[in-house]
Amino acid sequence: MPLYTYLGVQTAITLPPASEGETPQEVQLIPHAQVELPEDLPYVQRAIAKNLLIPVEAPKPVKSRKSEAES
């Protein structure tokens, strides 16, 4: 699941069960905290559109000076 930074007011959402027979999962949304959420969930898509959820980019690999000199 992608990682997002939440910028809204403190709240909670219920994620649907991953498979039949499992229980739904409660997720706390805390301002400026990072949270993993499924990107296909309608709530997540709306929150992204409203800039309440900001995708966290994966850190890019750092090139060493040695590898730059070899290029």
CSV table of N, CA, C and O in Angstrom, one decimal:
chain,number,residue,atom,x,y,z
A,1,MET,N,0.8,-1.2,0.0
A,1,MET,CA,0.0,0.0,0.0
A,1,MET,C,0.9,1.2,0.0
A,1,MET,O,1.9,1.3,0.7
A,2,PRO,N,0.4,2.3,-0.7
A,2,PRO,CA,1.2,3.5,-0.8
A,2,PRO,C,1.2,4.2,0.6
A,2,PRO,O,0.2,4.1,1.4
A,3,LEU,N,2.2,5.1,0.8
A,3,LEU,CA,2.3,5.8,2.0
A,3,LEU,C,1.9,7.3,1.7
A,3,LEU,O,2.3,7.9,0.7
A,4,TYR,N,1.1,7.9,2.6
A,4,TYR,CA,0.6,9.2,2.4
A,4,TYR,C,0.9,10.0,3.7
A,4,TYR,O,0.9,9.5,4.8
A,5,THR,N,1.0,11.4,3.6
A,5,THR,CA,1.0,12.3,4.7
A,5,THR,C,-0.4,12.9,4.7
A,5,THR,O,-0.9,13.4,3.7
A,6,TYR,N,-1.1,12.8,5.9
A,6,TYR,CA,-2.4,13.3,6.1
A,6,TYR,C,-2.4,14.7,6.6
A,6,TYR,O,-1.7,15.1,7.5
A,7,LEU,N,-3.2,15.6,5.9
A,7,LEU,CA,-3.2,17.0,6.3
A,7,LEU,C,-4.6,17.5,6.8
A,7,LEU,O,-4.8,18.7,6.9
A,8,GLY,N,-5.5,16.7,7.1
A,8,GLY,CA,-6.8,17.1,7.5
A,8,GLY,C,-6.9,17.1,9.0
A,8,GLY,O,-5.9,17.1,9.7
A,9,VAL,N,-8.2,17.2,9.5
A,9,VAL,CA,-8.4,17.1,11.0
A,9,VAL,C,-8.3,15.7,11.4
A,9,VAL,O,-8.5,14.7,10.6
A,10,GLN,N,-8.1,15.5,12.7
A,10,GLN,CA,-8.0,14.1,13.2
A,10,GLN,C,-9.3,13.4,13.1
A,10,GLN,O,-10.4,13.9,13.4
A,11,THR,N,-9.2,12.2,12.5
A,11,THR,CA,-10.4,11.4,12.3
A,11,THR,C,-10.0,9.9,12.1
A,11,THR,O,-8.8,9.6,12.3
A,12,ALA,N,-10.9,9.1,11.8
A,12,ALA,CA,-10.7,7.7,11.6
A,12,ALA,C,-11.5,7.2,10.5
A,12,ALA,O,-12.6,7.7,10.2
A,13,ILE,N,-11.0,6.2,9.7
A,13,ILE,CA,-11.8,5.6,8.7
A,13,ILE,C,-11.7,4.1,8.9
A,13,ILE,O,-10.8,3.5,9.5
A,14,THR,N,-12.7,3.4,8.3
A,14,THR,CA,-12.7,1.9,8.3
A,14,THR,C,-12.4,1.4,7.0
A,14,THR,O,-13.1,1.7,6.0
A,15,LEU,N,-11.3,0.6,6.9
A,15,LEU,CA,-10.9,0.0,5.6
A,15,LEU,C,-11.7,-1.3,5.5
A,15,LEU,O,-11.9,-2.1,6.4
A,16,PRO,N,-12.2,-1.6,4.3
A,16,PRO,CA,-12.9,-2.9,4.1
A,16,PRO,C,-11.9,-4.1,4.3
A,16,PRO,O,-10.7,-4.0,4.2
A,17,PRO,N,-12.5,-5.2,4.7
A,17,PRO,CA,-11.6,-6.4,4.9
A,17,PRO,C,-10.8,-6.8,3.6
A,17,PRO,O,-11.3,-6.6,2.5
A,18,ALA,N,-9.6,-7.3,3.8
A,18,ALA,CA,-8.8,-7.7,2.7
A,18,ALA,C,-9.4,-8.9,2.0
A,18,ALA,O,-9.2,-9.0,0.8
A,19,SER,N,-10.0,-9.8,2.8
A,19,SER,CA,-10.6,-10.9,2.2
A,19,SER,C,-11.8,-11.3,3.0
A,19,SER,O,-12.0,-10.9,4.1
A,20,GLU,N,-12.7,-12.2,2.4
A,20,GLU,CA,-13.9,-12.6,3.1
A,20,GLU,C,-13.6,-13.3,4.4
A,20,GLU,O,-12.6,-14.1,4.5
A,21,GLY,N,-14.3,-13.0,5.4
A,21,GLY,CA,-14.1,-13.6,6.7
A,21,GLY,C,-13.2,-12.8,7.7
A,21,GLY,O,-13.2,-13.1,8.9
A,22,GLU,N,-12.5,-11.8,7.1
A,22,GLU,CA,-11.7,-10.9,8.0
A,22,GLU,C,-12.5,-9.8,8.5
A,22,GLU,O,-13.5,-9.4,7.9
A,23,THR,N,-12.1,-9.1,9.5
A,23,THR,CA,-12.8,-8.0,10.0
A,23,THR,C,-12.2,-6.7,9.4
A,23,THR,O,-11.1,-6.6,9.0
A,24,PRO,N,-13.1,-5.7,9.3
A,24,PRO,CA,-12.6,-4.4,8.7
A,24,PRO,C,-11.6,-3.8,9.7
A,24,PRO,O,-11.6,-4.1,10.9
A,25,GLN,N,-10.7,-3.0,9.1
A,25,GLN,CA,-9.6,-2.4,9.9
A,25,GLN,C,-9.9,-0.9,10.1
A,25,GLN,O,-10.1,-0.2,9.2
A,26,GLU,N,-9.8,-0.4,11.4
A,26,GLU,CA,-9.9,1.0,11.7
A,26,GLU,C,-8.5,1.6,11.6
A,26,GLU,O,-7.5,1.1,12.0
A,27,VAL,N,-8.5,2.8,10.9
A,27,VAL,CA,-7.2,3.5,10.7
A,27,VAL,C,-7.4,4.9,11.2
A,27,VAL,O,-8.3,5.6,10.8
A,28,GLN,N,-6.5,5.3,12.1
A,28,GLN,CA,-6.6,6.7,12.6
A,28,GLN,C,-5.8,7.6,11.7
A,28,GLN,O,-4.7,7.3,11.2
A,29,LEU,N,-6.4,8.8,11.3
A,29,LEU,CA,-5.8,9.8,10.5
A,29,LEU,C,-5.5,10.9,11.4
A,29,LEU,O,-6.4,11.6,11.9
A,30,ILE,N,-4.2,11.2,11.6
A,30,ILE,CA,-3.7,12.2,12.5
A,30,ILE,C,-3.0,13.3,11.6
A,30,ILE,O,-2.2,12.9,10.8
A,31,PRO,N,-3.3,14.5,11.8
A,31,PRO,CA,-2.7,15.6,11.0
A,31,PRO,C,-1.2,15.5,11.0
A,31,PRO,O,-0.5,15.3,12.0
A,32,HIS,N,-0.6,15.6,9.8
A,32,HIS,CA,0.8,15.6,9.5
A,32,HIS,C,1.5,14.2,9.8
A,32,HIS,O,2.7,14.1,9.8
A,33,ALA,N,0.7,13.2,10.0
A,33,ALA,CA,1.3,11.8,10.3
A,33,ALA,C,1.2,11.1,8.9
A,33,ALA,O,0.4,11.4,8.0
A,34,GLN,N,2.1,10.1,8.8
A,34,GLN,CA,2.1,9.3,7.6
A,34,GLN,C,1.3,8.0,7.9
A,34,GLN,O,1.3,7.5,9.0
A,35,VAL,N,0.6,7.6,6.8
A,35,VAL,CA,-0.3,6.5,6.9
A,35,VAL,C,-0.3,5.7,5.6
A,35,VAL,O,-0.2,6.3,4.5
A,36,GLU,N,-0.4,4.4,5.7
A,36,GLU,CA,-0.5,3.5,4.5
A,36,GLU,C,-2.0,3.2,4.3
A,36,GLU,O,-2.7,2.8,5.2
A,37,LEU,N,-2.4,3.5,3.0
A,37,LEU,CA,-3.8,3.3,2.7
A,37,LEU,C,-3.9,2.8,1.2
A,37,LEU,O,-3.0,3.1,0.4
A,38,PRO,N,-4.9,2.0,0.9
A,38,PRO,CA,-5.1,1.4,-0.4
A,38,PRO,C,-5.5,2.6,-1.4
A,38,PRO,O,-6.4,3.3,-1.1
A,39,GLU,N,-4.8,2.7,-2.5
A,39,GLU,CA,-5.0,3.8,-3.4
A,39,GLU,C,-6.3,3.7,-4.2
A,39,GLU,O,-6.8,4.7,-4.7
A,40,ASP,N,-6.9,2.5,-4.2
A,40,ASP,CA,-8.2,2.3,-5.0
A,40,ASP,C,-9.4,2.6,-4.1
A,40,ASP,O,-10.5,2.5,-4.7
A,41,LEU,N,-9.3,2.9,-2.9
A,41,LEU,CA,-10.4,3.2,-2.0
A,41,LEU,C,-11.0,4.6,-2.4
A,41,LEU,O,-10.2,5.6,-2.5
A,42,PRO,N,-12.3,4.7,-2.6
A,42,PRO,CA,-12.8,6.0,-3.0
A,42,PRO,C,-12.5,7.2,-2.1
A,42,PRO,O,-12.2,8.3,-2.5
A,43,TYR,N,-12.5,6.9,-0.7
A,43,TYR,CA,-12.2,8.0,0.2
A,43,TYR,C,-10.8,8.5,0.0
A,43,TYR,O,-10.5,9.7,0.0
A,44,VAL,N,-9.8,7.6,-0.3
A,44,VAL,CA,-8.4,8.0,-0.5
A,44,VAL,C,-8.4,8.8,-1.8
A,44,VAL,O,-7.7,9.9,-1.8
A,45,GLN,N,-9.0,8.4,-2.8
A,45,GLN,CA,-9.0,9.2,-4.1
A,45,GLN,C,-9.6,10.6,-3.9
A,45,GLN,O,-9.0,11.6,-4.4
A,46,ARG,N,-10.7,10.7,-3.1
A,46,ARG,CA,-11.2,12.1,-2.8
A,46,ARG,C,-10.3,12.9,-2.0
A,46,ARG,O,-10.1,14.1,-2.2
A,47,ALA,N,-9.7,12.3,-1.0
A,47,ALA,CA,-8.8,13.0,-0.1
A,47,ALA,C,-7.6,13.5,-0.8
A,47,ALA,O,-7.0,14.6,-0.6
A,48,ILE,N,-7.1,12.7,-1.8
A,48,ILE,CA,-5.9,13.1,-2.6
A,48,ILE,C,-6.4,14.3,-3.5
A,48,ILE,O,-5.6,15.3,-3.6
A,49,ALA,N,-7.5,14.3,-4.1
A,49,ALA,CA,-8.0,15.4,-4.9
A,49,ALA,C,-8.2,16.6,-4.1
A,49,ALA,O,-8.0,17.7,-4.6
A,50,LYS,N,-8.5,16.5,-2.8
A,50,LYS,CA,-8.7,17.7,-2.0
A,50,LYS,C,-7.4,18.1,-1.2
A,50,LYS,O,-7.4,19.0,-0.4
A,51,ASN,N,-6.3,17.5,-1.6
A,51,ASN,CA,-5.0,17.7,-1.0
A,51,ASN,C,-5.0,17.5,0.5
A,51,ASN,O,-4.3,18.1,1.3
A,52,LEU,N,-5.8,16.5,1.0
A,52,LEU,CA,-5.8,16.1,2.4
A,52,LEU,C,-4.8,14.9,2.6
A,52,LEU,O,-4.3,14.7,3.7
A,53,LEU,N,-4.6,14.2,1.5
A,53,LEU,CA,-3.5,13.1,1.5
A,53,LEU,C,-2.5,13.4,0.4
A,53,LEU,O,-2.9,13.7,-0.7
A,54,ILE,N,-1.3,13.5,0.8
A,54,ILE,CA,-0.2,13.8,-0.1
A,54,ILE,C,0.7,12.5,-0.2
A,54,ILE,O,1.2,12.1,0.9
A,55,PRO,N,0.9,12.0,-1.4
A,55,PRO,CA,1.7,10.8,-1.5
A,55,PRO,C,3.1,11.1,-1.1
A,55,PRO,O,3.7,12.1,-1.4
A,56,VAL,N,3.7,10.1,-0.3
A,56,VAL,CA,5.1,10.2,0.1
A,56,VAL,C,5.9,9.6,-1.0
A,56,VAL,O,5.7,8.4,-1.2
A,57,GLU,N,6.9,10.3,-1.5
A,57,GLU,CA,7.7,9.7,-2.6
A,57,GLU,C,8.8,8.9,-1.9
A,57,GLU,O,9.4,9.2,-0.9
A,58,ALA,N,9.1,7.8,-2.5
A,58,ALA,CA,10.2,6.9,-2.0
A,58,ALA,C,11.5,7.6,-2.2
A,58,ALA,O,11.7,8.3,-3.2
A,59,PRO,N,12.4,7.5,-1.3
A,59,PRO,CA,13.7,8.2,-1.4
A,59,PRO,C,14.5,7.7,-2.6
A,59,PRO,O,14.4,6.5,-2.9
A,60,LYS,N,15.1,8.6,-3.3
A,60,LYS,CA,15.9,8.2,-4.5
A,60,LYS,C,17.2,7.7,-4.0
A,60,LYS,O,17.8,8.3,-3.1
A,61,PRO,N,17.8,6.7,-4.7
A,61,PRO,CA,19.1,6.2,-4.3
A,61,PRO,C,20.2,7.4,-4.5
A,61,PRO,O,20.1,8.1,-5.5
A,62,VAL,N,21.0,7.4,-3.5
A,62,VAL,CA,22.1,8.5,-3.6
A,62,VAL,C,23.3,7.9,-4.4
A,62,VAL,O,23.7,6.8,-4.1
A,63,LYS,N,23.7,8.7,-5.4
A,63,LYS,CA,24.9,8.3,-6.1
A,63,LYS,C,26.1,8.7,-5.4
A,63,LYS,O,26.2,9.8,-4.9
A,64,SER,N,27.0,7.8,-5.3
A,64,SER,CA,28.3,8.2,-4.7
A,64,SER,C,29.2,8.9,-5.7
A,64,SER,O,29.0,8.8,-6.9
A,65,ARG,N,30.2,9.6,-5.2
A,65,ARG,CA,31.1,10.4,-6.1
A,65,ARG,C,31.9,9.4,-7.0
A,65,ARG,O,32.2,9.6,-8.1
A,66,LYS,N,32.1,8.2,-6.4
A,66,LYS,CA,32.9,7.2,-7.1
A,66,LYS,C,32.1,6.7,-8.4
A,66,LYS,O,32.6,6.7,-9.5
A,67,SER,N,30.8,6.5,-8.2
A,67,SER,CA,30.0,6.0,-9.3
A,67,SER,C,29.8,7.1,-10.4
A,67,SER,O,29.7,6.9,-11.5
A,68,GLU,N,29.8,8.4,-9.9
A,68,GLU,CA,29.7,9.5,-10.9
A,68,GLU,C,30.9,9.6,-11.7
A,68,GLU,O,30.9,9.9,-12.9
A,69,ALA,N,32.1,9.4,-11.1
A,69,ALA,CA,33.4,9.5,-11.8
A,69,ALA,C,33.5,8.4,-12.9
A,69,ALA,O,34.1,8.6,-13.9
A,70,GLU,N,32.9,7.2,-12.6
A,70,GLU,CA,32.9,6.1,-13.5
A,70,GLU,C,32.0,6.3,-14.7
A,70,GLU,O,32.2,5.8,-15.8
A,71,SER,N,31.0,7.2,-14.6
A,71,SER,CA,30.0,7.3,-15.6
A,71,SER,C,30.6,8.1,-16.8
A,71,SER,O,31.3,9.0,-16.8
